[in-house]
XYZ file of C-alpha atoms in Angstrom:
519
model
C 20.636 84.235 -65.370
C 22.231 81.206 -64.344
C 23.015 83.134 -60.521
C 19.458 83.946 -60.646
C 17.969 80.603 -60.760
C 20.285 78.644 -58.600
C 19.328 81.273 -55.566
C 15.885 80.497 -56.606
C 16.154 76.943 -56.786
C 17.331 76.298 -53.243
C 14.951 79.098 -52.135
C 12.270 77.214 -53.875
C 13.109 73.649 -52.309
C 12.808 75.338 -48.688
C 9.554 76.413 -49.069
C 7.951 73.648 -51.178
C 9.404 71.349 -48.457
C 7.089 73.258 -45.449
C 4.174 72.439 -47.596
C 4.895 68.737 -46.058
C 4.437 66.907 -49.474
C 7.334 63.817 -49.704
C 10.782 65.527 -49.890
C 11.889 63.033 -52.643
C 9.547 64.225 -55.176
C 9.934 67.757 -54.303
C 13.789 66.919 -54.803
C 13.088 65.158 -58.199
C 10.401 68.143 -59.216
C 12.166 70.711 -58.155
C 15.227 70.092 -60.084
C 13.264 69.041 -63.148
C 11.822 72.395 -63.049
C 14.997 74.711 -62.798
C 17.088 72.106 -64.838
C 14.193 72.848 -67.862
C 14.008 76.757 -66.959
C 17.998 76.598 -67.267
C 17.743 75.662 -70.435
C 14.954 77.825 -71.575
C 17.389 80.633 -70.648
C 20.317 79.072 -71.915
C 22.075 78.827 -68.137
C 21.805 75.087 -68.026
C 23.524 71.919 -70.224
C 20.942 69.300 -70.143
C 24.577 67.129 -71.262
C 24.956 67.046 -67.491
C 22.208 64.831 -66.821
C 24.390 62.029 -68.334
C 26.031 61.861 -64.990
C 23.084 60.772 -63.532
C 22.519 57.261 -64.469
C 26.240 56.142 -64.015
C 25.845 58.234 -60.021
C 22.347 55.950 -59.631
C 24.292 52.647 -60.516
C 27.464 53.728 -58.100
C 24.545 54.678 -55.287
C 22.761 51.097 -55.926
C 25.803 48.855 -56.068
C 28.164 50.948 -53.145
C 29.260 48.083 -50.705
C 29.220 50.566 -47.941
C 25.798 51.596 -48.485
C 24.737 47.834 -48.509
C 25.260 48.218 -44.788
C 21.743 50.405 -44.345
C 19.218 48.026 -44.712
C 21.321 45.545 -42.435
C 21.520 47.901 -39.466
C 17.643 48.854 -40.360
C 16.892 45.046 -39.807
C 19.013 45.036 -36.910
C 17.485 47.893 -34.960
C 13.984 46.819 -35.892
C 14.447 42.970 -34.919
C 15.696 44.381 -32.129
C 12.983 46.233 -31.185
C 11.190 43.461 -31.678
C 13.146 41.110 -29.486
C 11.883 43.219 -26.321
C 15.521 43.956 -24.783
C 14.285 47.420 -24.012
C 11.563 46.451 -21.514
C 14.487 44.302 -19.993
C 16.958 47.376 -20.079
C 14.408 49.317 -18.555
C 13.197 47.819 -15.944
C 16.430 46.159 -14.797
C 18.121 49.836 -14.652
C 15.716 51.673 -13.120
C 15.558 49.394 -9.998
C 19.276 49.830 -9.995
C 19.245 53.634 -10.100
C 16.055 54.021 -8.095
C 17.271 54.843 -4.271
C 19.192 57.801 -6.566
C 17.248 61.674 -6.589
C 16.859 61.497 -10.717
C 17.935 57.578 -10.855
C 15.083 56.927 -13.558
C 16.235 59.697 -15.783
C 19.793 58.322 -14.960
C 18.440 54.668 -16.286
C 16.787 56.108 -19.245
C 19.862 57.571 -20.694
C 21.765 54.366 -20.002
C 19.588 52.450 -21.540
C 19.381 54.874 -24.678
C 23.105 54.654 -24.757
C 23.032 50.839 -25.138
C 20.363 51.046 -27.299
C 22.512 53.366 -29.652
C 24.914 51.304 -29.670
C 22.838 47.804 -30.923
C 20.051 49.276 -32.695
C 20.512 53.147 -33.787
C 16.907 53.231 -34.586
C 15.716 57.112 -32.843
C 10.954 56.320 -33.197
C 11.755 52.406 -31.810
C 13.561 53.559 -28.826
C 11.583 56.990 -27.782
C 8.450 54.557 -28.195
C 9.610 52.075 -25.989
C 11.219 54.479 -23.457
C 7.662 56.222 -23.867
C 5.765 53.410 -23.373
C 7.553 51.926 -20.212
C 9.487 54.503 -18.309
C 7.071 57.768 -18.766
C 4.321 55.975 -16.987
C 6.805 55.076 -14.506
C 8.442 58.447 -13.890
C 5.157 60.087 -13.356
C 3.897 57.919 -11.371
C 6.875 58.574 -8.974
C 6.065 62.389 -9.278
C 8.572 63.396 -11.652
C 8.211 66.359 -13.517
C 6.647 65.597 -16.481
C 8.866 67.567 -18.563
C 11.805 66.979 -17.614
C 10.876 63.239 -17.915
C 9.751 63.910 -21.769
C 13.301 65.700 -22.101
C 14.919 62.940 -20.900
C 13.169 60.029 -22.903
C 13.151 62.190 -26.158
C 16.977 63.120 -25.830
C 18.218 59.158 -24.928
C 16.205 57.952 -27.750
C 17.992 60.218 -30.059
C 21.428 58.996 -28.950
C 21.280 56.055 -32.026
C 22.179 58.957 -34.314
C 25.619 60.005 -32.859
C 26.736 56.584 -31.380
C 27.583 53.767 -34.074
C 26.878 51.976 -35.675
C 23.837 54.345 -36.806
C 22.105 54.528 -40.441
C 22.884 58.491 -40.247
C 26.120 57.431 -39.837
C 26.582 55.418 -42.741
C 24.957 57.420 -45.207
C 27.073 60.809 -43.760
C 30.222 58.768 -44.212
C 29.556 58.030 -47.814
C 29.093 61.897 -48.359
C 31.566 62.772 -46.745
C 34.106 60.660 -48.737
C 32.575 61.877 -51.806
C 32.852 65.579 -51.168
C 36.371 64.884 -49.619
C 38.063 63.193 -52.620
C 35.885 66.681 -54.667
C 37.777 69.085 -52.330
C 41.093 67.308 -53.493
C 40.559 66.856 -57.176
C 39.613 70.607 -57.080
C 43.042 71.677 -55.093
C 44.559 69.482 -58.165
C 45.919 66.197 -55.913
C 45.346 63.288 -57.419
C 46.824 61.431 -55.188
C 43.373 61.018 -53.493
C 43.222 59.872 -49.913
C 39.505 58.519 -48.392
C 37.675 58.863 -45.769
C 35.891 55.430 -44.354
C 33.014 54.897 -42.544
C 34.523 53.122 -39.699
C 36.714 56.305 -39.540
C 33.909 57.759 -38.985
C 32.553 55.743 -36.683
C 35.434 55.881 -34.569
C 35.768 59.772 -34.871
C 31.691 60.126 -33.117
C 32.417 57.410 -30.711
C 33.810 59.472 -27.678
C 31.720 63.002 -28.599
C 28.566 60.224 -27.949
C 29.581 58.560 -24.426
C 30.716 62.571 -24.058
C 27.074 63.796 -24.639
C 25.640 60.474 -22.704
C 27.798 61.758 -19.126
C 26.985 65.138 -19.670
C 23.028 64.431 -19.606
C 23.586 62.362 -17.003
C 25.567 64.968 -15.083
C 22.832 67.052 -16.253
C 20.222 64.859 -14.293
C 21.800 64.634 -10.985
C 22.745 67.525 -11.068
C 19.186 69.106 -11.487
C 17.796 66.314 -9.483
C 20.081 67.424 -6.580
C 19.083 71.136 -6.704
C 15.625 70.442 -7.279
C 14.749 67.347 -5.280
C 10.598 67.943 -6.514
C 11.772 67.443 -10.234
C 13.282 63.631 -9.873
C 12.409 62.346 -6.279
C 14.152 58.780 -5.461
C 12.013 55.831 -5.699
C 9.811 54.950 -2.450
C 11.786 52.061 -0.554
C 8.733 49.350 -1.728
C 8.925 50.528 -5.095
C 12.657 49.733 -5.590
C 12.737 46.271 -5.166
C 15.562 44.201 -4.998
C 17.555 43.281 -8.391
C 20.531 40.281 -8.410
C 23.737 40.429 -10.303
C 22.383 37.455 -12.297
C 19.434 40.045 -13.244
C 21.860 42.387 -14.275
C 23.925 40.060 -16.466
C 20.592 38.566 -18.264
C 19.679 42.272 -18.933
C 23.222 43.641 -19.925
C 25.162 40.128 -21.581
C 22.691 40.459 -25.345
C 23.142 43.629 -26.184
C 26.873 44.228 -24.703
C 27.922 41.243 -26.947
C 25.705 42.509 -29.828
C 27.483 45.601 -29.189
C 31.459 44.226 -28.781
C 30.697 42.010 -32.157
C 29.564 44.654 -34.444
C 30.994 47.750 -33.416
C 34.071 46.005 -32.007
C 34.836 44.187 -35.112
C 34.640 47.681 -37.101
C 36.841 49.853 -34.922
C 39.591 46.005 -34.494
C 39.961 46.457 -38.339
C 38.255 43.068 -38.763
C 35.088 43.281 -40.401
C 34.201 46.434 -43.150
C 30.862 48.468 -41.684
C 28.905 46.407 -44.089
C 30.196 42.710 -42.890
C 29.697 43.595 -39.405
C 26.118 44.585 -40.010
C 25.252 41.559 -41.360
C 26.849 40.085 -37.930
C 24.473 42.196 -36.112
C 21.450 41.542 -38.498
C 22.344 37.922 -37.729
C 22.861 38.122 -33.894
C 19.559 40.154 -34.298
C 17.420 37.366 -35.248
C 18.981 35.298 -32.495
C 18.150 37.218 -30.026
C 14.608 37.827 -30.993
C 14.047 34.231 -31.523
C 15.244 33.966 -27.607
C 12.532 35.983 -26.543
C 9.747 33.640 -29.019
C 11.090 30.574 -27.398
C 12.258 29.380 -24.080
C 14.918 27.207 -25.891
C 18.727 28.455 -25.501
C 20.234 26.187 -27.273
C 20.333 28.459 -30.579
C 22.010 31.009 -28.521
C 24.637 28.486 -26.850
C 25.275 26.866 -30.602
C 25.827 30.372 -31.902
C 28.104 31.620 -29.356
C 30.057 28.600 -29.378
C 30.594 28.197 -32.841
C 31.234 31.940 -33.844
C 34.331 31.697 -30.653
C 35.137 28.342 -32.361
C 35.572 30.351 -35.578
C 37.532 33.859 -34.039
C 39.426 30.879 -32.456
C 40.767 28.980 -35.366
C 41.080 31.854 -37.694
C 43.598 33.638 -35.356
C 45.652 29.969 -34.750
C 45.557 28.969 -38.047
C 46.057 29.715 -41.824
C 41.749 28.564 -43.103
C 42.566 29.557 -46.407
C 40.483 26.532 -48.874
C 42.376 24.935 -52.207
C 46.194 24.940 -50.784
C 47.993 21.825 -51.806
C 50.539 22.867 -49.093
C 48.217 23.031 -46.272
C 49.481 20.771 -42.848
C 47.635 17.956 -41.384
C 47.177 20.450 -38.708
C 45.441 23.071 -40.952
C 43.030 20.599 -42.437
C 41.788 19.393 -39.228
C 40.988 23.521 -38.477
C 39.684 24.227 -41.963
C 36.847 20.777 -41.054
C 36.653 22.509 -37.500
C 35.761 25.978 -39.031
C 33.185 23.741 -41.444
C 31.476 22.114 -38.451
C 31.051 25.504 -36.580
C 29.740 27.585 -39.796
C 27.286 24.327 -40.017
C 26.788 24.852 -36.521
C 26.044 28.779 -36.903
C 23.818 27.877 -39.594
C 21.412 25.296 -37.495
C 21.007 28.178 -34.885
C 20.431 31.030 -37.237
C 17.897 28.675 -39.287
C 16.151 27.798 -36.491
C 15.831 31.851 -35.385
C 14.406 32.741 -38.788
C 11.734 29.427 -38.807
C 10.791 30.686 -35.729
C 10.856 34.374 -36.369
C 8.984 33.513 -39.767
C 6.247 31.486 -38.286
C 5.080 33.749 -35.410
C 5.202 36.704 -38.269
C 7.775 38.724 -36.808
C 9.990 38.133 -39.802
C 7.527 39.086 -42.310
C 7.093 42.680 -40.273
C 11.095 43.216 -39.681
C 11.232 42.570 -43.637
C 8.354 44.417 -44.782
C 9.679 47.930 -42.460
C 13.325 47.100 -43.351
C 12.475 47.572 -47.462
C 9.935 50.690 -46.336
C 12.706 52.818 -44.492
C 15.351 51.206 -47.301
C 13.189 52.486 -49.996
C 13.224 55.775 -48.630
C 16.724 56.719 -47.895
C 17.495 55.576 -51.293
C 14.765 57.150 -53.318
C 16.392 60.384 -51.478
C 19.683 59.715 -52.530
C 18.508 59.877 -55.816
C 16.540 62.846 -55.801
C 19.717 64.358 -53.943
C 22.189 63.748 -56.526
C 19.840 65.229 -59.481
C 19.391 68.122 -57.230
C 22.984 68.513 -56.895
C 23.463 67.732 -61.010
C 21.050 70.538 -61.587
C 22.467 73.421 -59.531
C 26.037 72.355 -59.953
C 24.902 73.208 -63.533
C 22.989 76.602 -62.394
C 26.483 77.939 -60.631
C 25.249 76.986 -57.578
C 28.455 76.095 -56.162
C 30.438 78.798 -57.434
C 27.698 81.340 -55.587
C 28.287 78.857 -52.302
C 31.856 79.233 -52.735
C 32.244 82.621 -53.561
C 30.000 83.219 -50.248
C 31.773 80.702 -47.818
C 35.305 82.231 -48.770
C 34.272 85.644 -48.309
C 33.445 85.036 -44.795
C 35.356 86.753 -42.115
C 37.349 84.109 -39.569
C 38.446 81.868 -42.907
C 37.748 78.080 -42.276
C 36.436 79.001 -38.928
C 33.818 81.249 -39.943
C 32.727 79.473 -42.802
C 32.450 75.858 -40.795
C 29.885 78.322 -37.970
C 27.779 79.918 -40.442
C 27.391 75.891 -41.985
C 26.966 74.571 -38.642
C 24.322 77.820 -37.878
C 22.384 77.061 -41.150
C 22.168 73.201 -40.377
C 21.179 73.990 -36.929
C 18.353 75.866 -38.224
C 17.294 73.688 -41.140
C 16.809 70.806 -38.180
C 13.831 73.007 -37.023
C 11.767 72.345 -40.771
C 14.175 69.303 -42.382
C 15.443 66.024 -40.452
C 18.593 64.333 -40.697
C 18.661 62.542 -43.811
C 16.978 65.370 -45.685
C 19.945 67.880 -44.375
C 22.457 65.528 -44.983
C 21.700 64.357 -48.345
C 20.927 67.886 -49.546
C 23.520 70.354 -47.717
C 26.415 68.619 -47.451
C 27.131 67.599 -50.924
C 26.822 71.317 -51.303
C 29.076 72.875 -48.867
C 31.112 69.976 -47.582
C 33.696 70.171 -50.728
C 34.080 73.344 -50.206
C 34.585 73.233 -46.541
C 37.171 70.716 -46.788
C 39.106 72.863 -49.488
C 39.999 74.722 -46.504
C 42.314 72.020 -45.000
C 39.883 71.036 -42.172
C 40.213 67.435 -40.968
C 37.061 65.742 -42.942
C 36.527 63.134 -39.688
C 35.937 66.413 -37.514
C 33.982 68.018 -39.777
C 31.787 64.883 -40.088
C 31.285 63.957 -36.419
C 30.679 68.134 -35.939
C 27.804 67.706 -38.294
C 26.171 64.455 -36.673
C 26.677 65.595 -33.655
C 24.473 69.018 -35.067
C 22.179 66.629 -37.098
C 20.972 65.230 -34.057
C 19.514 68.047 -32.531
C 17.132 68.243 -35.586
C 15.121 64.920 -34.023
C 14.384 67.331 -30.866
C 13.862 70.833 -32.374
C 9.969 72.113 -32.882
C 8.051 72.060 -34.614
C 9.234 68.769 -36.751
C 11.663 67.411 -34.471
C 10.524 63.178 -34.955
C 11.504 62.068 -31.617
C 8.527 64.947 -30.628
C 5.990 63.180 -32.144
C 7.015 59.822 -31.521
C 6.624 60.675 -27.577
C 3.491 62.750 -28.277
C 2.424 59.597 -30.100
C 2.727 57.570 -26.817
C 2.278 59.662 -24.034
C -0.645 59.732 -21.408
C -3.069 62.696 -22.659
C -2.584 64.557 -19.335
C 1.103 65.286 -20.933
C 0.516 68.279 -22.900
C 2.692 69.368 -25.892
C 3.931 72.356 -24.194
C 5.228 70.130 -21.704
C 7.302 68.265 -24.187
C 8.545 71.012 -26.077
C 9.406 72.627 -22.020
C 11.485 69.598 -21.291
C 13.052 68.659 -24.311
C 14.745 72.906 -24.333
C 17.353 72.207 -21.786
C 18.707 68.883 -24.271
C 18.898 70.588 -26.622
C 21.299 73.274 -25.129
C 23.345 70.449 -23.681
C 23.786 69.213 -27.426
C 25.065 72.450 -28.645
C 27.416 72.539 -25.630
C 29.161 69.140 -26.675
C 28.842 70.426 -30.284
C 30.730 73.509 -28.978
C 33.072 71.540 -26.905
C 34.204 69.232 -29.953
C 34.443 72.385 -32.287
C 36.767 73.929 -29.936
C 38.857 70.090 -29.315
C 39.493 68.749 -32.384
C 40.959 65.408 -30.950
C 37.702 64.277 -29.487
C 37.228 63.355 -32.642
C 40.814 62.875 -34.349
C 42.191 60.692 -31.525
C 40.824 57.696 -31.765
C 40.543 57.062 -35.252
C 44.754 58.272 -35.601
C 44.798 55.520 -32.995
C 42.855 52.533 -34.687
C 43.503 53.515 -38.345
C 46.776 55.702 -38.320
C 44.590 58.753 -39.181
């Protein structure tokens, strides 16, 4: 009975999920359901349930996973801060005497706005808001110019630091350290987040160059598409411009991300850094004042400075006269840190942009947890059905061995993105198949960045694809949705394409992390 129900079960998720009711309760309902039908029919051991408040308590107290509602309030107070509009317009007069130099700007910008904020509905707003109006009102095509906003806004989910990115790492490393227990090593070896990170970083800038090759390319064949800017709309921009638009989030950027792949900070210390430089910037936009920004920069090089000169460590009755003068320098520039940042949050607190970061920072936390949860009694619950064995037995029977099996996965999350998005797919499937996968001997970073990389075409796949309706949200109404869906088609091919092209060469993703981490 048991092979009966878990076929049903998963069957019965799918379609109770088109109904559009909140996945997490048709998770938690779902499995409720088949976990009591189980036992009616004596295929189920409601025993197995004990695992679930013990995988709850390792969910709510991971350190990793601590890191999601700091990069949340990162990409948010970002958002808030306004760098976008800067970004914007900065790169398109840059770009504009260029056939397609707008499009060219637009997936800049959505690179660097990956990179410091991750956050897919802030960005394709923003982009939406400024640089559609712009692009049609230097006769661009208007879908090709939806294409091109929707597909740099979804860049945040393949280049980290991203939220997808975190919470894929911590499945991954669980289904990894599964596959080994079940081929009986016990010697377990992990898989890390900022492996992770490291492993998506050069299939990203990969996918940003080939939309950008993309755009002049299309531009240059089609001149009528993605005309150059008229000589008095161009304007004239400085290098100063170009630094004040490019220095925040480059050094946003180079501390959080950089500090990650140096081995310095853990994913989860170097969000805070970026929740922190967050706030500073934001508060730079609220006040004319740059003294908070000076203080900060100066004290956090005084820090990197003294920590890499000299031993900081507090209570040693053998430290030198030398090292107690550094340990009262390092004081004075934490004290100095902490003026700037307290003077970012006042601020940020009394114009109420503090109290809106906070309140959508617990929102989106809220929800990616509450997931989680559903998730993992989900997975309980069929794990008890046989689900797994069924998955197994149908994954190993698969012509082309670990080849075939990792297509059909990466053909079935492909099509899930068209009803499901990212966190649903992730949380669901790949606690499901990923052990299974990686009993196969295939490299778990690969197999990770191969799924983000596929993830992300979920945001721009009809009829649910988010970054869809955030444009449709924004656009002027004489953009019509067939016109989005047009423009977005051609993206999404060029996705698959890099998804193809890092299937095919492994060390796109291997490389660097063997080179940062020894992996």
């Amino acid at each position: 009975m048991g092979g009966v129900l878990d076929i049903l079960m998963f069957a019965t998720l799918c379609v109770a999920i088109l109904t559009g009711f909140p996945v997490v309760f048709i998770l938690t309902g779902t499995a409720l359901l088949f976990g009591a039908l189980g036992w009616a029919f004596g295929a189920f051991t409601p025993a197995l349930l004990g695992a679930l408040p013990p995988r709850i308590f390792g969910t709510m107290t991971s350190e990793v996973l601590v890191a999601i509602p700091l990069f949340v309030f990162m990409g948010i107070m970002l958002e808030r801060s306004k760098i976008a509009e800067e970004l914007l317009e900065t790169m398109g007069r840059l770009f504009g005497s260029v056939r397609g130099g707008l499009a060219v700007s637009v997936s800049v910008v959505g690179a660097l706005l990956a990179a410091s904020t991750g956050i897919v509905g802030a960005t394709v707003v923003t982009m939406g808001l400024m640089a559609l109006p712009a692009m049609l009102r230097n006769r661009y095509d208007a879908g090709f110019a939806c294409g091109t906003i929707c597909a740099a806004g979804t860049l945040g989910q393949i280049i980290p630091p991203s939220t997808v990115m975190v919470i894929l790492g911590e499945i991954i490393s669980a289904a990894y350290q599964q596959a080994q227990l079940a081929q009986g090593r016990f010697s377990i070896t992990t898989v890390s987040v900022g492996q992770l990170f490291a492993g998506s970083l050069l299939p990203g800038l990969m996918l940003v160059g080939i939309y950008i090759l993309y755009q002049l390319a299309i531009a240059w064949a089609r001149p009528d598409l993605a005309p150059a800017l008229p000589r008095d709309a161009r304007g004239r921009v400085t290098r100063a411009e170009i630094l004040d638009a490019l220095a925040p989030p480059i050094v946003l950027i180079v501390a959080v991300l950089g500090s990650i792949l140096g081995g310095i900070a853990t994913p989860t210390e170097a969000a805070a850094v970026g929740a922190a430089g967050a706030t500073l910037l934001a508060a730079r936009r609220l006040s004319p004042a740059r003294w908070p920004q000076l203080v900060a920069l100066a004290s956090v090089a005084g820090l990197v400075t003294l920590a890499s000169l000299f031993d900081l460590r507090l209570g040693r009755a053998a430290a030198t006269a030398g090292e107690r003068a550094a340990i009262l320098g390092a004081a004075a520039c934490a004290a100095g840190l902490a003026l700037a940042l307290g003077h970012a949050l006042r601020l940020t607190f009394r114009t109420g942009v503090l109290g809106g970061v906070a309140r959508s920072t617990t929102t989106i936390t809220a929800m990616i947890f509450a997931m989680l949860i559903g998730a993992t009694l989900f997975a309980l619950v069929f794990r008890g059905l046989g689900g797994d064995d069924m998955v197994h037995a149908a994954l190993s029977s698969l012509p082309g061995g670990a080849a075939g099996a990792i297509a059909v996965v990466m053909a079935a999350i492909f099509g899930l993105g068209f009803f499901l998005d990212f966190v649903e797919i992730a949380i669901i499937v790949i606690p499901i198949v990923g052990p299974i996968i990686l009993q196969m001997d295939v490299d778990p970073i690969w197999f990770g960045v191969l799924i983000a990389v596929n993830l992300q075409t979920s945001f721009l796949t009809p009829p649910f694809g988010f970054s869809l309706f955030y444009l449709r949200g924004v656009a002027p109404r004489e953009v019509r949705t067939g016109q989005i869906y047009r423009g977005v088609a051609p993206f999404v091919g060029l996705q698959l394409a890099a998804l193809a092209l890092t299937a095919l060469h492994p060390p796109l993703a291997t490389w660097l992390p063997r080179v940062l981490f020894g992996r």
